[in-house]
Coordinates of C-alpha atoms in Angstrom, one line a residue:
Chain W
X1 CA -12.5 -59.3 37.5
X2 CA -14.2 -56.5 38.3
X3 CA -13.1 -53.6 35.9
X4 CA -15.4 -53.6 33.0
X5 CA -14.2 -52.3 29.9
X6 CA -16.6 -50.7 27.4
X7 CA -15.1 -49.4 23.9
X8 CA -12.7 -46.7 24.4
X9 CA -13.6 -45.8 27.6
X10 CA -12.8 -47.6 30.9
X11 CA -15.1 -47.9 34.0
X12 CA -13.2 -49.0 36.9
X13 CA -14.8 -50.7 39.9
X14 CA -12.0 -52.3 42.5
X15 CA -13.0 -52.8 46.0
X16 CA -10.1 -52.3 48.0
X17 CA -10.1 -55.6 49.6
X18 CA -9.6 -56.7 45.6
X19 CA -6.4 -57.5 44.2
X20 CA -6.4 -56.6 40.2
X21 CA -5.1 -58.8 37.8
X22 CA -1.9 -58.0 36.2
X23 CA -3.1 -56.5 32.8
X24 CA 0.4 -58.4 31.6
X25 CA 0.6 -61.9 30.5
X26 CA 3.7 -63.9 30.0
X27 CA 4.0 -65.2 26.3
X28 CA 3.5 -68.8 26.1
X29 CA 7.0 -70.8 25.6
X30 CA 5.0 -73.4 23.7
X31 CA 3.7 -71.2 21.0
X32 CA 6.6 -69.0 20.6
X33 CA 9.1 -69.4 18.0
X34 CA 12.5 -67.9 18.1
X35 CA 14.4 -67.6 14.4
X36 CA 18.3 -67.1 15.4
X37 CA 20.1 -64.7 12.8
X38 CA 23.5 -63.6 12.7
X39 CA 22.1 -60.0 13.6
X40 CA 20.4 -61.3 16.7
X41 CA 17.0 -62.8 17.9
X42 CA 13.6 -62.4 16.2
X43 CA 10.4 -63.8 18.1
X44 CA 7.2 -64.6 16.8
X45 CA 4.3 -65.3 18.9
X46 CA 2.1 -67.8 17.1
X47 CA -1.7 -67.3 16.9
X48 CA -3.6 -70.9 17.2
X49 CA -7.1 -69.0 17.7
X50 CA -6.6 -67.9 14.1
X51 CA -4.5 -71.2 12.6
X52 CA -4.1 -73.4 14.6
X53 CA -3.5 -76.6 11.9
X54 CA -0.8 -74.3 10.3
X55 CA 0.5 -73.3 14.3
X56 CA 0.6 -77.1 14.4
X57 CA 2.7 -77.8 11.6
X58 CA 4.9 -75.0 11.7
X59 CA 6.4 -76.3 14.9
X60 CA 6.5 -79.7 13.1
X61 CA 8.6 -78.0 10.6
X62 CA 10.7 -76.0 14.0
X63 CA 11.3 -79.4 15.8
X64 CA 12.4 -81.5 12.5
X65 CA 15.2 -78.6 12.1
X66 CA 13.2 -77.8 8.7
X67 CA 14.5 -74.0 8.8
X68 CA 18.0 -74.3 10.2
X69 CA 20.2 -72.8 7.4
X70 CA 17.3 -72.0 5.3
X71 CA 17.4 -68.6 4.1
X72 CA 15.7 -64.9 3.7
X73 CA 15.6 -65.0 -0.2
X74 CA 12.5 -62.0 -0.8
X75 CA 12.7 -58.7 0.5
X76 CA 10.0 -56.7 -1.1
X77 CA 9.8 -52.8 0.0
X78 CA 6.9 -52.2 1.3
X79 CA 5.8 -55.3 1.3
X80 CA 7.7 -58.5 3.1
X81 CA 10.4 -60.1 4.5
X82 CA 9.9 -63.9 3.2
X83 CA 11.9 -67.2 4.1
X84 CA 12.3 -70.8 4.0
X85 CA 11.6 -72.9 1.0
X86 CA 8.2 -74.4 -0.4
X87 CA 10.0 -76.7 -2.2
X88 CA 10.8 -78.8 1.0
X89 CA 14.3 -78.7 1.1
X90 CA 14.8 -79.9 4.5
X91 CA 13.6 -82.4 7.3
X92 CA 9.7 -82.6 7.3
X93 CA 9.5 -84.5 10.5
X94 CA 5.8 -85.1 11.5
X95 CA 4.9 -81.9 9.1
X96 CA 2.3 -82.1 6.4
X97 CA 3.7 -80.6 2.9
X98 CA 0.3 -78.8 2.6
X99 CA -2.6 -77.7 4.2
X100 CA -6.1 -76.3 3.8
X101 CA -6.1 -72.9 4.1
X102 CA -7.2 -70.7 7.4
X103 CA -8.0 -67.4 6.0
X104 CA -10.8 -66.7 8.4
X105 CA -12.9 -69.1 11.3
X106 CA -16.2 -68.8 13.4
X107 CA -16.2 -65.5 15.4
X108 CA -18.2 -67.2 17.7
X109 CA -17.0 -68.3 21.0
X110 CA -13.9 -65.7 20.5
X111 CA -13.1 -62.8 22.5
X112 CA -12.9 -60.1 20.6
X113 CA -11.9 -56.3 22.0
X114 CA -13.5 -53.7 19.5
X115 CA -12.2 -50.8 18.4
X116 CA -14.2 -47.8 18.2
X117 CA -13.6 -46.5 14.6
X118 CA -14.2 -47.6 10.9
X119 CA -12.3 -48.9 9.1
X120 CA -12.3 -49.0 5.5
X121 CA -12.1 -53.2 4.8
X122 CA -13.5 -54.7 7.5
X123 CA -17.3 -54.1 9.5
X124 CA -15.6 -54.4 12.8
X125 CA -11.9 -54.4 13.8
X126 CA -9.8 -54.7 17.6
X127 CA -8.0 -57.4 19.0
X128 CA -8.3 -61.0 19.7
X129 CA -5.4 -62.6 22.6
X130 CA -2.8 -59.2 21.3
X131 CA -3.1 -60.4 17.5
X132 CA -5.1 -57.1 15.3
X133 CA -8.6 -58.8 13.3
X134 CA -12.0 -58.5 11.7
X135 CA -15.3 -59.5 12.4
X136 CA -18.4 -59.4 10.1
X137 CA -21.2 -59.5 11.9
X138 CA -23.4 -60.5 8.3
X139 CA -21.1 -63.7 7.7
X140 CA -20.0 -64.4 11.5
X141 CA -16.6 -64.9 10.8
X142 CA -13.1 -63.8 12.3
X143 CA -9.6 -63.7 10.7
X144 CA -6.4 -61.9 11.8
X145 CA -4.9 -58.8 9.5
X146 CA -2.3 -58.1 7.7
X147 CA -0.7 -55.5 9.9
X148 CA 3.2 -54.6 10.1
X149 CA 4.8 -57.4 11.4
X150 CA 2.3 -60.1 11.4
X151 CA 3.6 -63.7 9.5
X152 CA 1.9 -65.5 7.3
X153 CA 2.5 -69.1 5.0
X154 CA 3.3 -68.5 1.9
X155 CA 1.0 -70.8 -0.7
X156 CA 0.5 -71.2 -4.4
X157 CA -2.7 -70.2 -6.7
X158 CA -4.4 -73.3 -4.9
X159 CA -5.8 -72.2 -1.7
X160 CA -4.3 -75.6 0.2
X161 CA -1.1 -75.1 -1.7
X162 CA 0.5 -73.3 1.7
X163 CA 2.5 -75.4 4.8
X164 CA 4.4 -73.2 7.0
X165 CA 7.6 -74.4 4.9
X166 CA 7.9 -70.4 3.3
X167 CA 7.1 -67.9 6.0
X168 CA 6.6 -63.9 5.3
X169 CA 6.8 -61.1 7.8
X170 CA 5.0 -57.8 6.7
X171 CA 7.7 -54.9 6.5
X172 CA 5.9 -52.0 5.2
X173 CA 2.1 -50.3 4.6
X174 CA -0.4 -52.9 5.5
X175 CA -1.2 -55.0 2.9
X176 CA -4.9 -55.4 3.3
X177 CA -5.7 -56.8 0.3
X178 CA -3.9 -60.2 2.0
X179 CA -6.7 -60.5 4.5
X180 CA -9.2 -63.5 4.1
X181 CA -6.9 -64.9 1.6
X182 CA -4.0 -66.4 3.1
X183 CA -3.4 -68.2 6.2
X184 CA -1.8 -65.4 9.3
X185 CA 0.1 -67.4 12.2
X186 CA 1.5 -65.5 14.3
X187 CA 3.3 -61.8 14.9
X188 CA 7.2 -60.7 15.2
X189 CA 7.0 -59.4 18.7
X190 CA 10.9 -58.7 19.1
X191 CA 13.4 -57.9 16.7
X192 CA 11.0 -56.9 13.5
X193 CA 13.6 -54.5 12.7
X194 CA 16.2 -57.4 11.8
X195 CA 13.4 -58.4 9.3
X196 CA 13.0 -54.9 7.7
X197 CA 16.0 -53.0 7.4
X198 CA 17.6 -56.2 5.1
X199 CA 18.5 -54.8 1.7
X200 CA 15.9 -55.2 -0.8
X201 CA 16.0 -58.2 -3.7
X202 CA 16.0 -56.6 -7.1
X203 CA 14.7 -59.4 -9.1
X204 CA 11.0 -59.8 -9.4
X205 CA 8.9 -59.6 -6.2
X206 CA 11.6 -58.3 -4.2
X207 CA 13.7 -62.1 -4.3
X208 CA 17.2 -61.8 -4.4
X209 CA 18.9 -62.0 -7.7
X210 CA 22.0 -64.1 -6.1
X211 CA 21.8 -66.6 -3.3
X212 CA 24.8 -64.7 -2.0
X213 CA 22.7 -62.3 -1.4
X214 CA 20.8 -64.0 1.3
X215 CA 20.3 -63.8 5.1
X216 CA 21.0 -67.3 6.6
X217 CA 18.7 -68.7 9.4
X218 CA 20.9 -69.8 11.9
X219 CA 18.2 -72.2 13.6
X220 CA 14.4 -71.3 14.3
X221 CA 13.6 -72.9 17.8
X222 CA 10.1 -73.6 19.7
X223 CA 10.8 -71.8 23.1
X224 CA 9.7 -74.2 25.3
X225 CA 12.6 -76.2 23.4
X226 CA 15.2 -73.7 24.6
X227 CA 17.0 -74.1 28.3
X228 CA 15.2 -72.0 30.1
X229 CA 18.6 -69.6 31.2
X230 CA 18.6 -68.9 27.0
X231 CA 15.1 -67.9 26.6
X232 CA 14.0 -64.1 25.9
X233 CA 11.1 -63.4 28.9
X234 CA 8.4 -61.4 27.4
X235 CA 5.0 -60.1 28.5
X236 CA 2.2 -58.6 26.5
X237 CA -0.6 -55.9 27.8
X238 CA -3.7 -58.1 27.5
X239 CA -5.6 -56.8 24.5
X240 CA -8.8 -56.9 27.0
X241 CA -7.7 -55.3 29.8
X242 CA -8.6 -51.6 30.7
X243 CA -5.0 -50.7 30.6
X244 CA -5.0 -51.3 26.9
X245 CA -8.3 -49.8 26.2
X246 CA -6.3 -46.9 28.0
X247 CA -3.4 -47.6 25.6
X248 CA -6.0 -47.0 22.5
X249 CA -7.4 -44.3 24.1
X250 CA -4.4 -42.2 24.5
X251 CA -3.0 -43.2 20.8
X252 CA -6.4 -41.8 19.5
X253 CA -6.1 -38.9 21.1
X254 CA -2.8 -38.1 21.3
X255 CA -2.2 -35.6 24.0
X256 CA 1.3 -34.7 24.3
X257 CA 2.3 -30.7 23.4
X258 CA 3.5 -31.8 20.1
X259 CA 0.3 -32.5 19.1
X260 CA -2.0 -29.8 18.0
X261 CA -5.3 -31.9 16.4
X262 CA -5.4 -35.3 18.0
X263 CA -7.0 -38.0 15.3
X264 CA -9.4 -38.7 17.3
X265 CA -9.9 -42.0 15.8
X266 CA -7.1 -44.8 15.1
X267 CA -7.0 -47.8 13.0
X268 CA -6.4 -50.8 14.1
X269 CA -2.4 -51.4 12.4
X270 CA -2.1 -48.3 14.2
X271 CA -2.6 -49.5 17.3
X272 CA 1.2 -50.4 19.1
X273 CA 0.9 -54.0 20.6
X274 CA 3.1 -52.8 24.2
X275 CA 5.6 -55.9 24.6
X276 CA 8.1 -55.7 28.0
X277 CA 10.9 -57.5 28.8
X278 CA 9.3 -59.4 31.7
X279 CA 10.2 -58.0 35.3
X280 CA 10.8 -59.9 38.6
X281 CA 8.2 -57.1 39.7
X282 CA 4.5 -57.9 39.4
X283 CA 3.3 -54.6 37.5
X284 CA 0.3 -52.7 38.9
X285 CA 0.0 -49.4 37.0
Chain G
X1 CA -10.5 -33.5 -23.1
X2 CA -13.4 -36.1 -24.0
X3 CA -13.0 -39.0 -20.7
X4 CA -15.0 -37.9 -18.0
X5 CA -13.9 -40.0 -14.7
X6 CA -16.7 -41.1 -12.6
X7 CA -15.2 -42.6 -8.7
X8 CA -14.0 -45.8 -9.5
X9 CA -15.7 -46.1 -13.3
X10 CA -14.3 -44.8 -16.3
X11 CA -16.9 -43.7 -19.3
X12 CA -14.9 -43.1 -22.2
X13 CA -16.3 -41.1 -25.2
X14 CA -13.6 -40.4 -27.4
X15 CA -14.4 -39.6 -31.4
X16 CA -11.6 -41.2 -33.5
X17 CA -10.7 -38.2 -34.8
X18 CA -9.7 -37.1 -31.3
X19 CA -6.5 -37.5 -29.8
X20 CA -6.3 -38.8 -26.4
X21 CA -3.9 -37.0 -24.1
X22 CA -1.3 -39.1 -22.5
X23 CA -2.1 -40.2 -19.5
X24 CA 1.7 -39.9 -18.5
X25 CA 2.9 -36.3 -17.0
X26 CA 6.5 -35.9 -16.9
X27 CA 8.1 -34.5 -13.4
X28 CA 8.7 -30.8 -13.1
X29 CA 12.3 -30.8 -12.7
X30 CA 12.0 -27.7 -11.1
X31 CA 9.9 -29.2 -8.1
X32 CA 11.9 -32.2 -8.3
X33 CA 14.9 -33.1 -5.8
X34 CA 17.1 -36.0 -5.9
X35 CA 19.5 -36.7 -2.6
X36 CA 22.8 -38.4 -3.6
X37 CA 23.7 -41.1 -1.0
X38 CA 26.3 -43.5 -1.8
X39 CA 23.7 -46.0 -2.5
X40 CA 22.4 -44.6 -5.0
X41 CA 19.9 -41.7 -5.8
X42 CA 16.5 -40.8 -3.8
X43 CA 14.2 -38.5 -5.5
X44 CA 11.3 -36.3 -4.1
X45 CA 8.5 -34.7 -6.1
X46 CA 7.7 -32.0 -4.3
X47 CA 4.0 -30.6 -3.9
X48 CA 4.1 -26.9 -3.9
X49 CA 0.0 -27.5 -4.1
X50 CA 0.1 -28.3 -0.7
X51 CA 3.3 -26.5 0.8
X52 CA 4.2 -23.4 -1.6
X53 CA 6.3 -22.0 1.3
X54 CA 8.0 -24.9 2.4
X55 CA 8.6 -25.9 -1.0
X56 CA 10.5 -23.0 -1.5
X57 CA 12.4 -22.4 1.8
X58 CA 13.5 -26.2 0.7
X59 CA 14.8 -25.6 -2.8
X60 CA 16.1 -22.4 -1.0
X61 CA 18.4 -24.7 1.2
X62 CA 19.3 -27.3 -1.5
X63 CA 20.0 -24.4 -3.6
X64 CA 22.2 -22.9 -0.9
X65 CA 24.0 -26.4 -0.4
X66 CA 23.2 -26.6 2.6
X67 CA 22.4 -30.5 2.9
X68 CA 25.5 -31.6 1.4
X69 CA 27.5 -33.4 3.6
X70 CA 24.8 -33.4 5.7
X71 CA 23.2 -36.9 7.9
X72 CA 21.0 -39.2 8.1
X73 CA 21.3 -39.3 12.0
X74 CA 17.6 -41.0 12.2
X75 CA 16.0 -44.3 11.7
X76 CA 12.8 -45.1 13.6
X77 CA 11.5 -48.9 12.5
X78 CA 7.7 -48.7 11.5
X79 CA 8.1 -44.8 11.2
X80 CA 10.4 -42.5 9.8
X81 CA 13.8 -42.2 8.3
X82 CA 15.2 -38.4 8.9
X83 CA 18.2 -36.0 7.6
X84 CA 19.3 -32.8 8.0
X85 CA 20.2 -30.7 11.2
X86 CA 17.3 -27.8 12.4
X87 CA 20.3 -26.4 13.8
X88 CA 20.9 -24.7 11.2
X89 CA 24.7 -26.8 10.5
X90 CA 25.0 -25.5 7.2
X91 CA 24.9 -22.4 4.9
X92 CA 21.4 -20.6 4.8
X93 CA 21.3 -18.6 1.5
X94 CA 17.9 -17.4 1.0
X95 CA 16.3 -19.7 3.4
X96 CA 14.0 -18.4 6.1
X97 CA 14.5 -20.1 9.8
X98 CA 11.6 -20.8 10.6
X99 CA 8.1 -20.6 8.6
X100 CA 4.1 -20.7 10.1
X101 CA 3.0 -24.6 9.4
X102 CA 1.4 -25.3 6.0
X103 CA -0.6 -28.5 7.7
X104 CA -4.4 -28.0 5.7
X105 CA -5.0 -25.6 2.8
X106 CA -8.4 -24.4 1.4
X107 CA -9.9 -27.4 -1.0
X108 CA -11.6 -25.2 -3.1
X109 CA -10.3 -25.0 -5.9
X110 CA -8.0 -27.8 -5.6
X111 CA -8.7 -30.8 -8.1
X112 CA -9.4 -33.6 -6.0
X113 CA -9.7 -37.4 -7.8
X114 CA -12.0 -38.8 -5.1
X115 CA -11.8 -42.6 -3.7
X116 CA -14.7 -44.2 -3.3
X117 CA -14.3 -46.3 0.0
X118 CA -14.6 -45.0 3.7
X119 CA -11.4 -44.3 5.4
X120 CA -10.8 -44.3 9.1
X121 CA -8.9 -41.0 9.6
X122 CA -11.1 -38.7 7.2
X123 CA -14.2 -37.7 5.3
X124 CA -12.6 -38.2 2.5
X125 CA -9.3 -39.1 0.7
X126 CA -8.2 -39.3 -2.5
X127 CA -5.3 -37.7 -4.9
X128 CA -4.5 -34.4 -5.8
X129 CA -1.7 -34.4 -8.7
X130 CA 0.0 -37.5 -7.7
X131 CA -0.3 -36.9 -4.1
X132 CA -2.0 -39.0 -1.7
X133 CA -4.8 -36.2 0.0
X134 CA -7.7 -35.8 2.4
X135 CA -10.8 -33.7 2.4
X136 CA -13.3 -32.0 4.8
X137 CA -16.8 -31.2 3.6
X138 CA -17.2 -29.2 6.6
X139 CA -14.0 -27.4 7.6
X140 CA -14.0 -26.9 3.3
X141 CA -9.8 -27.9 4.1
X142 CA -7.4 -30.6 2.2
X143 CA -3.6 -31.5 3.6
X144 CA -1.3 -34.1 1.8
X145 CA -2.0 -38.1 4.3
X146 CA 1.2 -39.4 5.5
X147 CA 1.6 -42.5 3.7
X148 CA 4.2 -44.7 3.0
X149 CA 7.1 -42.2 1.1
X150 CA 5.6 -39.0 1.9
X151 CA 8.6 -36.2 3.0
X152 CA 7.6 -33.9 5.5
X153 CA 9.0 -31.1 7.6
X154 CA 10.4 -32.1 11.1
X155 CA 9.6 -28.9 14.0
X156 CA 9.4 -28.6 17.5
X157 CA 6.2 -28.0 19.7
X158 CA 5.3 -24.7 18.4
X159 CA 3.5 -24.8 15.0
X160 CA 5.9 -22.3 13.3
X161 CA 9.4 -23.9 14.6
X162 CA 9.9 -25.8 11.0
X163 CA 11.7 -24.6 8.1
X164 CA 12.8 -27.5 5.6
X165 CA 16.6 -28.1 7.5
X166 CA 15.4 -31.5 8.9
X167 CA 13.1 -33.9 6.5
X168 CA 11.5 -37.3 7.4
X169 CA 10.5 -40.4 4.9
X170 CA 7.8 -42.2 6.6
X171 CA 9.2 -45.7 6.2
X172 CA 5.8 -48.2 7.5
X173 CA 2.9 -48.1 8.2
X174 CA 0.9 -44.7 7.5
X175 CA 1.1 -42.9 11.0
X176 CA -2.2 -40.8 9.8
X177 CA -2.0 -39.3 13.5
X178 CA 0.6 -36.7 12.1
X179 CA -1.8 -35.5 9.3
X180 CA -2.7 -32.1 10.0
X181 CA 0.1 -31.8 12.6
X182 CA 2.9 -31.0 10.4
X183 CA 3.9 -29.9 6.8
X184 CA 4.5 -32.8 4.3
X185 CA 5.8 -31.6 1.0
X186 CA 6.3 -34.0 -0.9
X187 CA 6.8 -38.1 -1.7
X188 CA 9.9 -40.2 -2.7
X189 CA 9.1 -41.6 -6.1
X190 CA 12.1 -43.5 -6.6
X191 CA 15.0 -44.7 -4.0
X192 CA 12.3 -45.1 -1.3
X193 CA 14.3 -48.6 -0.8
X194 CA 17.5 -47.2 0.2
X195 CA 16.2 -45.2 3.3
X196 CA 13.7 -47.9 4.1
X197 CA 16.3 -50.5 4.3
X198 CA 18.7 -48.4 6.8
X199 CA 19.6 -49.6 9.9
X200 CA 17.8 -49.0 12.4
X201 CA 18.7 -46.4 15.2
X202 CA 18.8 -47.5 18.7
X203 CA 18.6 -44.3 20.7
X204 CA 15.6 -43.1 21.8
X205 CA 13.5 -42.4 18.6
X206 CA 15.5 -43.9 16.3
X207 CA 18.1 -41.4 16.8
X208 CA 21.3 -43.3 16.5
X209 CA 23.3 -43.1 19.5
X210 CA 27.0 -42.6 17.5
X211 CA 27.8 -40.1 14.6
X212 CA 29.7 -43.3 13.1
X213 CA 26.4 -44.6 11.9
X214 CA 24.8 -42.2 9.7
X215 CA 24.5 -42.3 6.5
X216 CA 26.4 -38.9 4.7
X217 CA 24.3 -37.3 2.3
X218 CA 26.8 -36.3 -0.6
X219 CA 24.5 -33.9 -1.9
X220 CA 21.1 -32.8 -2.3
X221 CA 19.9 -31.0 -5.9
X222 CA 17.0 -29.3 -7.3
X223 CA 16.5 -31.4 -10.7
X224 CA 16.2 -28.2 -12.6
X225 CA 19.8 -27.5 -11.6
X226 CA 21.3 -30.7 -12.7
X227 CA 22.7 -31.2 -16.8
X228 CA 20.2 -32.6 -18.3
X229 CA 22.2 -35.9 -19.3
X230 CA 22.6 -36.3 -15.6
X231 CA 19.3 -36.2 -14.5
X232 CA 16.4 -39.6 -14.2
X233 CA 13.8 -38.8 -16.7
X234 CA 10.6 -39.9 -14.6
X235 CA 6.8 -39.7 -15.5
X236 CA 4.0 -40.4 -13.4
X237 CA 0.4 -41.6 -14.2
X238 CA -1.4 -38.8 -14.0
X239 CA -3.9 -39.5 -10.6
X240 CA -6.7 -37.7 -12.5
X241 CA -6.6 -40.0 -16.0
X242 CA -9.3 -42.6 -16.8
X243 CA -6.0 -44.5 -16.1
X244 CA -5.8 -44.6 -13.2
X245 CA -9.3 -45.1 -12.0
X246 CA -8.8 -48.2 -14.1
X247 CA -5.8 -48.5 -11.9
X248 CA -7.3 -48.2 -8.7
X249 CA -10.5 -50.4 -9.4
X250 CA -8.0 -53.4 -10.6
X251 CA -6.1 -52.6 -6.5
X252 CA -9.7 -52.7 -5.2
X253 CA -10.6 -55.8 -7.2
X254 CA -7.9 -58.1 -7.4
X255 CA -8.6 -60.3 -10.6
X256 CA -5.2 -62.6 -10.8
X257 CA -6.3 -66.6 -9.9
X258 CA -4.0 -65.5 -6.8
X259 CA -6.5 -63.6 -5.3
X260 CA -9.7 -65.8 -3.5
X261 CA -11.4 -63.1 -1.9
X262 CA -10.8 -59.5 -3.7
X263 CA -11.4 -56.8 -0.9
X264 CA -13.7 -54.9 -3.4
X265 CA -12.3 -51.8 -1.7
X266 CA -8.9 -49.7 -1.1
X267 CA -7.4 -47.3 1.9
X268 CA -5.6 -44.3 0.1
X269 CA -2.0 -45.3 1.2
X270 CA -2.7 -48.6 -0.7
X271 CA -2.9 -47.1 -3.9
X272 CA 0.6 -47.6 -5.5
X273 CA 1.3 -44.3 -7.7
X274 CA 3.1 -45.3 -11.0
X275 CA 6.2 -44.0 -12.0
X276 CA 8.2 -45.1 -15.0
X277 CA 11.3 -43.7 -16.4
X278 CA 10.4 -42.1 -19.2
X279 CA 10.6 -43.2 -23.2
X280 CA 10.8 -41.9 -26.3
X281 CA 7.1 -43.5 -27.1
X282 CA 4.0 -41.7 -26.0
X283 CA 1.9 -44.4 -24.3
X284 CA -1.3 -44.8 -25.3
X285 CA -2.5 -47.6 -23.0

């Protein structure tokens, strides 16, 4: 590795003879998790830096068949997309029915890319393995936000009240708030738009008023459980790699002729997370 | 008026003889637009305070009918929802063609209900008259934040290429890189659901890629222009009452037994702005 990477700015040292890495990296099949709806394929890539006893037990919950036929019963503008059932109304398997909660963990001993700009919750914020977080340096600890399309376990009042068994995506305005106080696992990397343009529930909280009204889950699979010739090959631009910090650079300051005052500054839910369809072509750029 | 409104504390000194003022404002039908879709109704305030031309060259166009019938040919997830044709497809009336942006305005002079927490994009945000806003000590400008709901003005490269024929919903996360860059003017304040919940476009930008898909717009109206029995009486909490700094301290400290870990602060597009239908009871909360 010989390209260092300072915030928002990228100095590159390759010696000719040296071959770059690929800034691209192939999702892991074992901690990706494909839900199957009528409407097509959503993909979550779980985040065990950040959770990994809920990680754990979710794919518990995948492998026992837990969510197959489960439904999406809460669709809250603004808000999120919310399935399964807390209540356990499936196969547990090896799951646990609950679990401490992991709202934050040591940022010690994780790689974290900053970001160069304030932000208005958190004393530092960037990316940790593609997933958006915090840092505060005062109580050295980490957690994942609540940014669009990030999932999280639903839980009670009690903070071990949560199990993976009721999953929510966020479909709107991040809800900020959320961070530090319930457990994140994972991101919708394909297909968020299956999760968000469902009709909204008109009772309370966005949950549908009629069961008729829900979206079935056809089957939610571990993709290292699916034949290889069925799974969906995706690659993320590592979240350390100059290319990204070129990525944030150019979304800060936005340069195309459309744009007449460029930010200048971005926030991290603003930051795309650039997802590919993975090529029999090593990428280079 | 006897409250005076400190950021984020409220010192009330009212003598019982006073009367308080309601903290409730009733919508100006005459800068209020509702968009008929099949679905249901979708109404816009509109903020003359931020947009006086583009306010008008709007009602100019509504007035002149010339979004009835009209599409919504565009659905971007995590972006916008748009409608309308900068073509020109239907009748002009009084309408100008094309009008010089209205992106910042002078802040003095502007009453500004200032937030107390940093924000990434700006000096300083806050709400002007219901509207979610920004302000620059040094540049002495304000300009209406894209947040969540906020209508604005689609155009082309050139500054002065908008006119009000083509409008957007932002329907995710706040893209605050557009602030400054184009004219918003105005926010959906009820409906928000049934453009938020559209399908999504899959042409590049959202754009769907067959007339088939849109959604028709039966008709647009200027409230004032409606019977009165037809209309949705709506108020709004007025963004500069002791109210609502009581309001925004209980978003920035969240007290329910939910809640572990309140943020103790709030980003400007998390402030939900209240709308009620209107009663026949004055609220005195």
């Amino acid at each position: 590795m010989l390209a260092l990477t300072v915030v928002g700015l990228t100095i590159a040292s390759v010696s000719p003879a040296a071959e770059a890495p690929s800034p691209w990296r192939t999702l892991d099949p074992a901690d990706t998790i494909y839900m199957e709806l009528t409407a097509g394929r959503v993909i979550i890539e779980l985040a065990p830096q950040f959770a990994p006893n809920h990680v754990a037990n979710i794919k518990a919950l995948v492998r026992a068949k837990y969510f197959d036929q489960q439904r999406i019963n809460r669709v809250q503008d603004n808000f999120v997309t919310q399935w399964g059932d807390p209540k356990f109304a499936g196969p547990l398997g090896e799951a646990k029915r609950a679990l401490p909660g992991e709202f934050t963990r040591p940022a010690a001993g994780l790689p974290f890319t900053l970001l160069p700009d304030s932000d208005t919750y958190a004393p530092e914020t960037g990316f940790v393995a593609g997933f958006p977080a915090a840092r505060d340096p005062a109580t050295g600890q980490a957690w994942a936000v609540h940014c669009y399309g990030m999932v999280g376990v639903g839980r009670g009042d009690s903070t071990d009240s949560g199990s993976g068994a009721e999953l929510y995506a966020v479909n709107g305005h991040a809800p900020r708030n959320l961070d530090r106080n319930i457990t994140l696992v994972g991101r919708v990397v394909q297909g968020m738009e299956l999760l968000s343009s469902l009709p909204r529930g008109k009772g309370a909280g966005g949950f549908y008023e009629n069961p008729s009204q829900h979206t079935v889950i056809k089957m939610m699979r571990v993709a290292a459980d699916v034949p290889e010739a069925e799974r969906t090959p995706l690659e993320a631009l590592r979240t350390d790699s100059p290319e990204f910090a070129k990525h944030v650079e150019a979304r800060r300051n936005r340069r195309e002729e459309w744009y007449k005052v460029p930010a200048g500054k971005i926030e991290v839910c603003n930051v795309p997370l650039p997802i590919r369809k993975k090529s029999g072509l090593e990428t280079r750029d």
